[in-house]
Amino acid sequence: MNQKSLPDAIPALFPKASDRDRIGSWLTLELEESLRRVQKGSVAPTIDMQKFRAELETFDFSKPRPLEDALRWTIERMEHGIVQMANPRYFGLFNPGANFPAQCADRIAGTFNPQLASSASSPVPVALESHVIRAVARRANFGEESTGHFATGGSEANYTALLCALTAAHANFSNQGVRAFAGPVKFYTSRDCHIAWLKIAHQAGVGRAALRLVDTDGCGRMDPQALLRAIDEDRAAGAIPLMVVATAGTTGGGMIDPLQACADIAEQQELWLHIDAAWGGAALASNRLRGVLDGIERADSITIDAHKWLATTMGCAIFLTTRGDLLSEAFHASTSFMPSSISGVDPYLNSVQWSRRFLGLRLFLALTAAGWEGLGAHVERGVAVIERIKERLLALGWKIANDSPLAVLDAIPPAGFGDVRTLVRRVVASGRAWVAPTLFEGRDVVRICAANGETGTEDVNALIAALNEGH
Ligand SMILES: Cc1ncc(COP(=O)(O)O)c(C=O)c1O
């Protein structure tokens, strides 16, 4: 037997414990200081990208460099090279300033690096994730028989919904794909939906034309009569309607489609009902707000992103369904190398992913540390921030285009402020606040969202000043 010692582990990749300790403690302090500067600094990137690209070229990886230098360099570039979600004057898209328990979860997941594909590899994480899934399902009054999993994002969860709807609609879809259907398949969502649905249709092989964008009611919600008309027209033309997607919290205006009316139509027409509550689903955490989602319990499946309003680190989405059998049908596989293959339990047999990160720990720790009460207060706080901004803008002659009970405001500047896109560009370029331009019911609006959980009165004042500068 060869007793010669094996080569040492590569110290740059696997430093000894004392070096890990030293670098880890230093990194924690550096990040904390950097975060403090980020929260006070420019929300928009300030880096000279031409210079940065040239600098990047010097990394040709021919010789190693000290890790600490690389860490310092990365933090510094991150401090100036991104739109800062951690800044309380970020009133932007649904990306949150991440909560601290979720950041701790990422450290734990990174250290242990558990493989969440299988319950035999990771019995504790798999049981923990499924416990959190049940807790969220209960909050949505989703039946006790419901099941689900953590996904990388709302888009993956929504894609899973389309696969379930297809699998439910035809026994041969699993084997034959869309050839199993007697005509082109169709699914329905409002024209204010998240437009990743087009990519999802492409990805699933049903084609982008399978998506029918249904008219809204003039207030940013799907018009149920227009939905019915679209389904009737498609049936008359020989197409096969599959699924209704109601959005609970549209990306542009935070509007909630009429969930009960959509559920009635889906039921009468025998269609799958998916509720895309990627952002708005967070309202379930609040006893005061959860009523705005009445009807969500009638869905066949639901998407909720914890990495949006529940402020976990990205990507941490939840897919819920009452039809666990379809998940098992859509994602079944059989191999001899996996340590366990239990249908309905092992994540790799229930979801798009195979190798999986321990995503659910982020929400578990946030929920454990804050309770539903704390998460609910966080969500309500977002609504209070938006109410305050609304009050201030109305007093200054602005108009509000949307009427959302959630934490997004679509604001129209007074006459004489010029066009919305120029105004938004000016605000963003100032670095004092970050908002987005969007279209709401055909009008250009300034979209303002309470995306950061630490926004305070001074931050609201800074936003109002930036929006009204020169007037
Ligand atoms: C309503 C809605 N659905 C789906 C998505 C896509 O989610 P993700 O970016 O997590 O894939 C978004 C993203 O903003 C959204 O607002």
Short mmCIF file of C-alpha atoms and ligand atoms in Angstrom, two decimals:
data_model
loop_
_atom_site.label_atom_id
_atom_site.label_comp_id
_atom_site.label_asym_id
_atom_site.label_seq_id
_atom_site.Cartn_x
_atom_site.Cartn_y
_atom_site.Cartn_z
CA MET A 1 0.00 0.00 0.00
CA ASN A 2 1.27 3.45 -0.85
CA GLN A 3 1.77 5.31 2.47
CA LYS A 4 3.31 8.44 0.95
CA SER A 5 1.46 11.52 2.17
CA LEU A 6 -0.90 13.22 -0.22
CA PRO A 7 -0.27 16.80 -1.32
CA ASP A 8 -1.43 19.47 1.13
CA ALA A 9 -4.75 21.20 0.56
CA ILE A 10 -4.33 24.42 -1.39
CA PRO A 11 -3.97 27.08 1.33
CA ALA A 12 -5.31 29.91 -0.86
CA LEU A 13 -8.56 27.93 -1.15
CA PHE A 14 -8.59 26.22 2.23
CA PRO A 15 -6.61 28.42 4.65
CA LYS A 16 -5.79 27.13 8.10
CA ALA A 17 -8.26 27.78 10.91
CA SER A 18 -6.34 30.71 12.42
CA ASP A 19 -6.21 32.52 9.04
CA ARG A 20 -9.92 31.89 8.47
CA ASP A 21 -10.65 33.34 11.90
CA ARG A 22 -8.57 36.43 11.30
CA ILE A 23 -9.85 37.12 7.77
CA GLY A 24 -13.45 36.28 8.73
CA SER A 25 -13.49 38.69 11.70
CA TRP A 26 -11.82 41.41 9.65
CA LEU A 27 -14.37 40.89 6.83
CA THR A 28 -17.30 41.21 9.23
CA LEU A 29 -16.02 44.58 10.48
CA GLU A 30 -15.17 45.83 6.99
CA LEU A 31 -18.65 44.98 5.71
CA GLU A 32 -20.30 46.70 8.65
CA GLU A 33 -18.31 49.90 8.05
CA SER A 34 -18.99 49.73 4.35
CA LEU A 35 -22.72 49.32 4.98
CA ARG A 36 -22.71 52.45 7.15
CA ARG A 37 -21.09 54.44 4.34
CA VAL A 38 -23.48 52.96 1.76
CA GLN A 39 -26.52 53.96 3.81
CA LYS A 40 -25.35 57.59 3.87
CA GLY A 41 -23.88 57.76 0.37
CA SER A 42 -25.14 57.87 -3.20
CA VAL A 43 -27.94 55.43 -4.06
CA ALA A 44 -26.78 55.31 -7.68
CA PRO A 45 -23.42 53.92 -8.83
CA THR A 46 -20.64 56.51 -8.92
CA ILE A 47 -17.86 54.36 -10.34
CA ASP A 48 -16.11 55.21 -13.61
CA MET A 49 -16.89 52.02 -15.55
CA GLN A 50 -14.27 52.68 -18.20
CA LYS A 51 -11.61 52.78 -15.52
CA PHE A 52 -13.11 49.75 -13.82
CA ARG A 53 -13.07 47.66 -17.00
CA ALA A 54 -9.41 48.54 -17.56
CA GLU A 55 -8.66 47.58 -13.96
CA LEU A 56 -10.52 44.31 -14.43
CA GLU A 57 -8.27 43.47 -17.36
CA THR A 58 -5.33 43.34 -14.92
CA PHE A 59 -6.93 40.24 -13.35
CA ASP A 60 -5.55 37.71 -15.80
CA PHE A 61 -5.33 35.04 -13.06
CA SER A 62 -1.78 34.16 -14.06
CA LYS A 63 -0.49 34.74 -10.51
CA PRO A 64 -2.35 34.53 -7.23
CA ARG A 65 -3.01 37.69 -5.25
CA PRO A 66 -3.65 37.88 -1.50
CA LEU A 67 -7.27 37.18 -0.62
CA GLU A 68 -7.50 40.12 1.77
CA ASP A 69 -6.50 42.52 -1.01
CA ALA A 70 -9.11 40.99 -3.29
CA LEU A 71 -11.76 41.26 -0.58
CA ARG A 72 -10.92 44.89 0.12
CA TRP A 73 -10.95 45.65 -3.61
CA THR A 74 -14.32 43.92 -4.09
CA ILE A 75 -16.01 45.69 -1.18
CA GLU A 76 -14.75 49.04 -2.39
CA ARG A 77 -16.01 48.42 -5.92
CA MET A 78 -19.37 47.17 -4.60
CA GLU A 79 -19.63 50.34 -2.54
CA HIS A 80 -19.49 52.45 -5.70
CA GLY A 81 -20.53 50.06 -8.45
CA ILE A 82 -24.17 49.18 -7.83
CA VAL A 83 -27.57 50.71 -7.15
CA GLN A 84 -27.64 50.42 -3.36
CA MET A 85 -30.67 48.48 -2.13
CA ALA A 86 -29.24 48.82 1.38
CA ASN A 87 -29.59 52.60 1.15
CA PRO A 88 -32.84 53.80 2.82
CA ARG A 89 -33.36 56.25 -0.04
CA TYR A 90 -33.72 53.37 -2.49
CA PHE A 91 -37.40 53.60 -3.52
CA GLY A 92 -36.89 51.28 -6.43
CA LEU A 93 -37.85 47.93 -7.83
CA PHE A 94 -38.88 45.12 -5.50
CA ASN A 95 -35.29 44.30 -4.49
CA PRO A 96 -34.96 44.83 -0.76
CA GLY A 97 -32.27 45.95 1.60
CA ALA A 98 -31.65 42.47 3.02
CA ASN A 99 -32.64 41.72 6.60
CA PHE A 100 -29.88 40.67 8.98
CA PRO A 101 -31.17 37.18 9.91
CA ALA A 102 -31.19 36.30 6.19
CA GLN A 103 -27.61 37.54 5.86
CA CYS A 104 -26.66 35.30 8.79
CA ALA A 105 -28.43 32.41 7.03
CA ASP A 106 -26.22 32.94 3.98
CA ARG A 107 -23.13 32.67 6.13
CA ILE A 108 -24.35 29.44 7.67
CA ALA A 109 -25.35 28.00 4.31
CA GLY A 110 -21.99 29.03 2.85
CA THR A 111 -20.05 27.41 5.67
CA PHE A 112 -21.83 24.05 5.71
CA ASN A 113 -22.78 24.12 2.03
CA PRO A 114 -25.46 21.45 2.49
CA GLN A 115 -26.80 19.75 -0.62
CA LEU A 116 -30.55 20.27 -0.51
CA ALA A 117 -31.34 18.00 -3.43
CA SER A 118 -31.95 15.06 -1.16
CA SER A 119 -33.38 14.43 2.28
CA ALA A 120 -30.75 11.81 3.03
CA SER A 121 -27.94 14.32 2.43
CA SER A 122 -29.63 17.10 4.35
CA PRO A 123 -32.32 15.72 6.65
CA VAL A 124 -32.40 18.79 8.89
CA PRO A 125 -32.48 21.47 6.15
CA VAL A 126 -35.12 19.59 4.11
CA ALA A 127 -37.38 19.20 7.15
CA LEU A 128 -36.79 22.84 8.14
CA GLU A 129 -37.69 24.14 4.68
CA SER A 130 -40.83 22.07 4.56
CA HIS A 131 -41.81 23.37 8.03
CA VAL A 132 -41.50 26.97 6.77
CA ILE A 133 -43.45 26.14 3.60
CA ARG A 134 -46.31 24.76 5.73
CA ALA A 135 -46.26 27.86 7.94
CA VAL A 136 -46.56 30.15 4.89
CA ALA A 137 -49.28 27.95 3.36
CA ARG A 138 -51.27 28.16 6.61
CA ARG A 139 -50.93 31.93 6.58
CA ALA A 140 -52.55 31.88 3.10
CA ASN A 141 -55.34 29.58 4.40
CA PHE A 142 -54.09 27.13 1.84
CA GLY A 143 -55.36 23.60 2.52
CA GLU A 144 -53.46 21.31 4.90
CA GLU A 145 -52.80 19.01 1.94
CA SER A 146 -50.86 21.74 0.16
CA THR A 147 -47.16 21.47 -0.43
CA GLY A 148 -44.38 23.44 -2.10
CA HIS A 149 -40.74 24.33 -2.09
CA PHE A 150 -38.23 27.14 -2.13
CA ALA A 151 -37.22 28.34 -5.58
CA THR A 152 -34.56 30.75 -6.80
CA GLY A 153 -37.07 33.46 -7.68
CA GLY A 154 -40.57 34.37 -8.74
CA SER A 155 -39.76 33.50 -12.33
CA GLU A 156 -38.78 29.93 -11.43
CA ALA A 157 -41.88 29.56 -9.23
CA ASN A 158 -44.12 30.92 -12.01
CA TYR A 159 -42.49 28.56 -14.51
CA THR A 160 -43.25 25.70 -12.14
CA ALA A 161 -46.91 26.80 -12.10
CA LEU A 162 -47.11 26.62 -15.90
CA LEU A 163 -45.56 23.13 -15.89
CA CYS A 164 -48.12 22.01 -13.28
CA ALA A 165 -50.99 23.47 -15.31
CA LEU A 166 -49.76 21.70 -18.45
CA THR A 167 -49.29 18.43 -16.57
CA ALA A 168 -52.78 18.75 -15.05
CA ALA A 169 -54.39 19.54 -18.39
CA HIS A 170 -53.33 16.40 -20.28
CA ALA A 171 -52.21 12.99 -19.07
CA ASN A 172 -49.78 12.73 -22.00
CA PHE A 173 -48.11 16.09 -21.59
CA SER A 174 -45.35 14.48 -19.52
CA ASN A 175 -44.28 12.29 -22.42
CA GLN A 176 -45.36 14.12 -25.52
CA GLY A 177 -45.13 17.75 -24.52
CA VAL A 178 -47.50 20.14 -26.27
CA ARG A 179 -48.05 17.61 -29.08
CA ALA A 180 -50.42 15.90 -26.64
CA PHE A 181 -52.91 18.76 -27.05
CA ALA A 182 -55.43 18.94 -29.86
CA GLY A 183 -54.71 22.63 -30.46
CA PRO A 184 -52.42 25.47 -29.35
CA VAL A 185 -52.49 25.99 -25.59
CA LYS A 186 -53.25 29.39 -24.05
CA PHE A 187 -52.89 30.97 -20.66
CA TYR A 188 -54.14 34.31 -19.41
CA THR A 189 -52.80 37.12 -17.35
CA SER A 190 -53.32 40.87 -17.35
CA ARG A 191 -51.24 43.12 -19.53
CA ASP A 192 -49.81 44.56 -16.30
CA CYS A 193 -48.34 41.18 -15.33
CA HIS A 194 -44.63 40.62 -14.83
CA ILE A 195 -43.42 40.18 -18.35
CA ALA A 196 -41.13 37.26 -17.45
CA TRP A 197 -44.27 35.22 -18.31
CA LEU A 198 -43.26 35.61 -21.96
CA LYS A 199 -39.86 34.05 -21.26
CA ILE A 200 -41.59 31.34 -19.25
CA ALA A 201 -43.88 30.50 -22.20
CA HIS A 202 -40.81 30.33 -24.44
CA GLN A 203 -38.88 28.18 -21.97
CA ALA A 204 -41.76 25.76 -21.44
CA GLY A 205 -42.03 25.17 -25.18
CA VAL A 206 -45.61 26.43 -25.49
CA GLY A 207 -44.40 29.51 -27.36
CA ARG A 208 -44.78 33.16 -26.50
CA ALA A 209 -48.07 33.31 -28.43
CA ALA A 210 -49.58 31.03 -25.76
CA LEU A 211 -49.72 34.01 -23.41
CA ARG A 212 -52.86 36.16 -23.75
CA LEU A 213 -52.41 39.56 -22.16
CA VAL A 214 -55.88 40.48 -20.95
CA ASP A 215 -57.04 44.10 -20.75
CA THR A 216 -57.11 45.87 -17.42
CA ASP A 217 -60.05 47.74 -15.94
CA GLY A 218 -58.58 51.26 -16.20
CA CYS A 219 -57.19 50.90 -12.66
CA GLY A 220 -54.42 48.39 -13.37
CA ARG A 221 -56.40 45.24 -12.46
CA MET A 222 -57.34 42.40 -14.79
CA ASP A 223 -60.82 42.95 -16.22
CA PRO A 224 -62.79 39.71 -15.56
CA GLN A 225 -65.14 40.33 -18.51
CA ALA A 226 -62.17 40.76 -20.85
CA LEU A 227 -60.72 37.54 -19.41
CA LEU A 228 -63.93 35.63 -20.15
CA ARG A 229 -64.08 37.06 -23.66
CA ALA A 230 -60.47 36.02 -24.36
CA ILE A 231 -61.15 32.46 -23.17
CA ASP A 232 -64.33 32.23 -25.28
CA GLU A 233 -62.56 33.54 -28.38
CA ASP A 234 -59.72 31.08 -27.96
CA ARG A 235 -62.03 28.11 -27.47
CA ALA A 236 -64.02 29.15 -30.55
CA ALA A 237 -60.76 29.27 -32.54
CA GLY A 238 -59.82 25.73 -31.47
CA ALA A 239 -57.20 26.70 -28.87
CA ILE A 240 -56.89 24.99 -25.48
CA PRO A 241 -57.14 27.35 -22.49
CA LEU A 242 -55.01 26.11 -19.59
CA MET A 243 -54.44 28.56 -16.81
CA VAL A 244 -55.51 31.92 -15.42
CA VAL A 245 -52.76 33.90 -13.69
CA ALA A 246 -53.96 36.60 -11.32
CA THR A 247 -51.33 39.01 -10.10
CA ALA A 248 -51.53 40.06 -6.45
CA GLY A 249 -49.34 43.14 -6.44
CA THR A 250 -48.46 44.13 -9.99
CA THR A 251 -44.87 45.13 -10.60
CA GLY A 252 -45.72 48.57 -11.95
CA GLY A 253 -48.55 49.68 -9.69
CA GLY A 254 -48.95 47.19 -6.82
CA MET A 255 -52.50 46.45 -7.98
CA ILE A 256 -54.31 43.27 -6.97
CA ASP A 257 -56.34 41.55 -9.67
CA PRO A 258 -59.89 40.65 -8.54
CA LEU A 259 -58.92 37.31 -6.98
CA GLN A 260 -62.46 36.06 -6.26
CA ALA A 261 -63.72 36.87 -9.78
CA CYS A 262 -60.62 35.24 -11.32
CA ALA A 263 -61.17 32.17 -9.09
CA ASP A 264 -64.85 31.99 -10.17
CA ILE A 265 -63.88 32.10 -13.83
CA ALA A 266 -61.09 29.54 -13.43
CA GLU A 267 -63.51 27.25 -11.59
CA GLN A 268 -66.33 27.59 -14.16
CA GLN A 269 -63.91 27.13 -17.06
CA GLU A 270 -62.02 24.31 -15.35
CA LEU A 271 -58.70 26.10 -15.64
CA TRP A 272 -55.68 26.10 -13.35
CA LEU A 273 -55.60 29.22 -11.18
CA HIS A 274 -52.16 30.55 -10.33
CA ILE A 275 -51.73 33.62 -8.16
CA ASP A 276 -48.51 35.50 -8.74
CA ALA A 277 -48.07 37.17 -5.36
CA ALA A 278 -44.31 37.45 -5.80
CA TRP A 279 -44.22 40.82 -4.07
CA GLY A 280 -47.74 41.34 -2.67
CA GLY A 281 -47.82 37.94 -0.93
CA ALA A 282 -45.86 39.53 1.90
CA ALA A 283 -49.13 41.17 2.98
CA LEU A 284 -50.06 37.75 4.42
CA ALA A 285 -47.65 38.51 7.26
CA SER A 286 -49.79 41.44 8.43
CA ASN A 287 -53.07 40.81 10.24
CA ARG A 288 -54.21 44.26 9.19
CA LEU A 289 -53.37 43.82 5.48
CA ARG A 290 -53.84 40.14 4.73
CA GLY A 291 -57.55 40.67 3.93
CA VAL A 292 -56.53 42.42 0.69
CA LEU A 293 -55.49 38.96 -0.55
CA ASP A 294 -58.85 37.29 0.14
CA GLY A 295 -59.37 34.63 -2.48
CA ILE A 296 -55.69 33.59 -2.59
CA GLU A 297 -56.72 30.38 -0.81
CA ARG A 298 -58.74 29.37 -3.90
CA ALA A 299 -55.64 29.10 -6.09
CA ASP A 300 -54.14 25.86 -7.37
CA SER A 301 -50.72 27.41 -6.94
CA ILE A 302 -49.13 30.55 -5.54
CA THR A 303 -45.80 32.34 -5.95
CA ILE A 304 -44.43 34.41 -3.06
CA ASP A 305 -40.92 35.86 -3.12
CA ALA A 306 -39.37 36.13 0.32
CA HIS A 307 -36.58 38.11 -1.35
CA LYS A 308 -38.93 40.96 -2.17
CA TRP A 309 -41.03 42.53 0.56
CA LEU A 310 -40.01 40.01 3.23
CA ALA A 311 -36.50 41.30 2.66
CA THR A 312 -34.46 38.11 2.62
CA THR A 313 -31.32 37.98 0.53
CA MET A 314 -31.80 36.99 -3.11
CA GLY A 315 -33.02 34.54 -4.42
CA CYS A 316 -35.57 33.07 -2.12
CA ALA A 317 -38.99 32.37 -3.57
CA ILE A 318 -41.79 30.08 -2.46
CA PHE A 319 -43.94 27.93 -4.69
CA LEU A 320 -47.10 26.55 -3.10
CA THR A 321 -49.62 24.17 -4.61
CA THR A 322 -52.55 22.06 -3.55
CA ARG A 323 -51.43 19.46 -6.14
CA GLY A 324 -48.24 17.89 -4.86
CA ASP A 325 -48.95 14.91 -7.14
CA LEU A 326 -48.35 17.15 -10.15
CA LEU A 327 -45.01 18.36 -8.83
CA SER A 328 -43.98 14.74 -8.46
CA GLU A 329 -45.21 14.01 -11.97
CA ALA A 330 -43.49 17.02 -13.53
CA PHE A 331 -40.11 16.55 -11.86
CA HIS A 332 -39.78 12.80 -11.37
CA ALA A 333 -36.48 11.19 -12.24
CA SER A 334 -34.72 8.06 -11.22
CA THR A 335 -31.04 7.50 -10.62
CA SER A 336 -28.93 5.11 -8.61
CA PHE A 337 -26.40 7.69 -7.40
CA MET A 338 -28.68 9.88 -5.30
CA PRO A 339 -28.63 9.05 -1.58
CA SER A 340 -32.44 9.09 -1.40
CA SER A 341 -35.32 9.13 -3.88
CA ILE A 342 -38.51 9.74 -1.96
CA SER A 343 -41.23 11.21 -4.10
CA GLY A 344 -42.91 14.15 -2.40
CA VAL A 345 -39.98 14.60 0.00
CA ASP A 346 -36.73 14.91 -1.90
CA PRO A 347 -36.50 18.41 -3.38
CA TYR A 348 -34.79 17.25 -6.59
CA LEU A 349 -37.92 15.19 -7.34
CA ASN A 350 -40.27 18.14 -6.70
CA SER A 351 -38.69 21.16 -8.29
CA VAL A 352 -36.80 22.57 -11.25
CA GLN A 353 -33.46 22.53 -9.46
CA TRP A 354 -31.23 19.57 -8.71
CA SER A 355 -28.27 20.76 -6.63
CA ARG A 356 -29.84 23.29 -4.31
CA ARG A 357 -28.62 25.90 -1.88
CA PHE A 358 -30.22 26.07 1.59
CA LEU A 359 -32.55 28.92 0.59
CA GLY A 360 -35.30 28.45 3.15
CA LEU A 361 -33.00 29.16 6.11
CA ARG A 362 -33.19 32.85 5.21
CA LEU A 363 -36.93 33.02 5.85
CA PHE A 364 -36.76 30.59 8.77
CA LEU A 365 -34.30 32.82 10.65
CA ALA A 366 -36.17 36.03 9.74
CA LEU A 367 -39.46 34.50 10.90
CA THR A 368 -37.90 33.08 14.04
CA ALA A 369 -36.24 36.35 14.99
CA ALA A 370 -39.21 38.62 14.19
CA GLY A 371 -42.21 36.30 14.36
CA TRP A 372 -45.19 36.89 12.07
CA GLU A 373 -45.81 39.97 14.17
CA GLY A 374 -42.42 41.46 13.35
CA LEU A 375 -42.60 40.59 9.66
CA GLY A 376 -46.15 42.01 9.59
CA ALA A 377 -44.93 45.23 11.23
CA HIS A 378 -42.16 45.46 8.61
CA VAL A 379 -44.74 45.19 5.81
CA GLU A 380 -47.10 47.69 7.46
CA ARG A 381 -44.18 50.07 7.90
CA GLY A 382 -43.64 49.99 4.12
CA VAL A 383 -47.27 51.00 3.58
CA ALA A 384 -46.87 53.82 6.14
CA VAL A 385 -43.79 55.13 4.28
CA ILE A 386 -45.77 55.23 1.03
CA GLU A 387 -48.78 56.88 2.72
CA ARG A 388 -46.47 59.61 4.02
CA ILE A 389 -44.93 60.18 0.57
CA LYS A 390 -48.40 60.27 -0.98
CA GLU A 391 -49.58 62.91 1.49
CA ARG A 392 -46.52 65.07 0.86
CA LEU A 393 -46.75 64.82 -2.94
CA LEU A 394 -50.49 65.54 -3.04
CA ALA A 395 -49.89 68.68 -0.96
CA LEU A 396 -47.32 69.78 -3.57
CA GLY A 397 -49.75 69.39 -6.47
CA TRP A 398 -48.74 65.91 -7.64
CA LYS A 399 -51.40 63.37 -8.67
CA ILE A 400 -51.47 59.69 -7.82
CA ALA A 401 -52.37 57.31 -10.66
CA ASN A 402 -52.70 54.01 -8.79
CA ASP A 403 -54.88 53.07 -5.84
CA SER A 404 -52.91 50.22 -4.29
CA PRO A 405 -53.34 49.15 -0.67
CA LEU A 406 -49.69 48.06 -0.81
CA ALA A 407 -46.40 49.94 -0.74
CA VAL A 408 -46.08 51.27 -4.31
CA LEU A 409 -47.01 54.72 -5.49
CA ASP A 410 -47.31 55.78 -9.14
CA ALA A 411 -47.05 59.55 -9.07
CA ILE A 412 -47.67 62.13 -11.78
CA PRO A 413 -45.75 65.40 -11.48
CA PRO A 414 -47.56 68.75 -11.66
CA ALA A 415 -47.68 70.59 -15.00
CA GLY A 416 -44.41 72.33 -15.74
CA PHE A 417 -42.19 69.57 -14.32
CA GLY A 418 -41.34 68.29 -17.79
CA ASP A 419 -41.51 64.68 -18.82
CA VAL A 420 -41.33 61.86 -16.29
CA ARG A 421 -38.32 60.08 -17.74
CA THR A 422 -36.15 63.21 -17.66
CA LEU A 423 -37.28 63.93 -14.10
CA VAL A 424 -36.46 60.37 -12.97
CA ARG A 425 -33.08 60.48 -14.71
CA ARG A 426 -32.27 63.71 -12.86
CA VAL A 427 -33.29 62.28 -9.46
CA VAL A 428 -31.32 59.06 -10.01
CA ALA A 429 -28.26 60.93 -11.30
CA SER A 430 -28.28 63.10 -8.17
CA GLY A 431 -27.67 59.96 -6.08
CA ARG A 432 -30.03 61.38 -3.43
CA ALA A 433 -32.83 58.89 -4.07
CA TRP A 434 -33.68 56.12 -6.51
CA VAL A 435 -37.07 55.83 -8.23
CA ALA A 436 -38.13 54.30 -11.56
CA PRO A 437 -40.19 55.51 -14.49
CA THR A 438 -43.02 53.23 -15.60
CA LEU A 439 -46.31 53.22 -17.46
CA PHE A 440 -49.54 52.88 -15.54
CA GLU A 441 -52.69 52.54 -17.64
CA GLY A 442 -50.90 54.19 -20.53
CA ARG A 443 -49.55 57.17 -18.54
CA ASP A 444 -45.94 57.88 -17.68
CA VAL A 445 -45.55 57.85 -13.90
CA VAL A 446 -42.81 57.99 -11.30
CA ARG A 447 -42.85 54.65 -9.53
CA ILE A 448 -41.96 54.90 -5.85
CA CYS A 449 -41.75 51.73 -3.75
CA ALA A 450 -40.89 51.26 -0.09
CA ALA A 451 -38.22 48.66 -0.82
CA ASN A 452 -35.93 49.32 2.10
CA GLY A 453 -37.01 48.43 5.63
CA GLU A 454 -35.04 51.26 7.27
CA THR A 455 -36.42 54.26 5.37
CA GLY A 456 -37.11 57.07 7.84
CA THR A 457 -38.54 60.60 7.84
CA GLU A 458 -35.27 62.17 6.67
CA ASP A 459 -35.13 59.78 3.74
CA VAL A 460 -38.70 60.68 2.76
CA ASN A 461 -37.74 64.37 3.01
CA ALA A 462 -34.72 63.75 0.76
CA LEU A 463 -36.93 62.01 -1.82
CA ILE A 464 -39.52 64.80 -1.80
CA ALA A 465 -36.78 67.42 -2.17
CA ALA A 466 -35.13 65.52 -5.04
CA LEU A 467 -38.44 65.05 -6.87
CA ASN A 468 -39.37 68.73 -6.54
CA GLU A 469 -35.96 70.31 -7.03
CA GLY A 470 -36.12 73.57 -8.95
CA HIS A 471 -39.90 73.98 -8.48
C1 LIG B 1 -45.38 40.21 -9.83
C2 LIG B 1 -44.02 39.63 -10.12
N1 LIG B 1 -43.92 38.36 -10.52
C3 LIG B 1 -42.73 37.79 -10.79
C4 LIG B 1 -41.56 38.50 -10.66
C5 LIG B 1 -40.24 37.84 -11.00
O1 LIG B 1 -39.61 37.50 -9.80
P1 LIG B 1 -38.04 37.21 -9.73
O2 LIG B 1 -37.38 38.49 -10.13
O3 LIG B 1 -37.84 36.83 -8.30
O4 LIG B 1 -37.74 36.10 -10.67
C6 LIG B 1 -41.61 39.83 -10.23
C7 LIG B 1 -40.38 40.62 -10.08
O5 LIG B 1 -40.40 41.80 -9.80
C8 LIG B 1 -42.87 40.42 -9.96
O6 LIG B 1 -42.98 41.69 -9.57
#
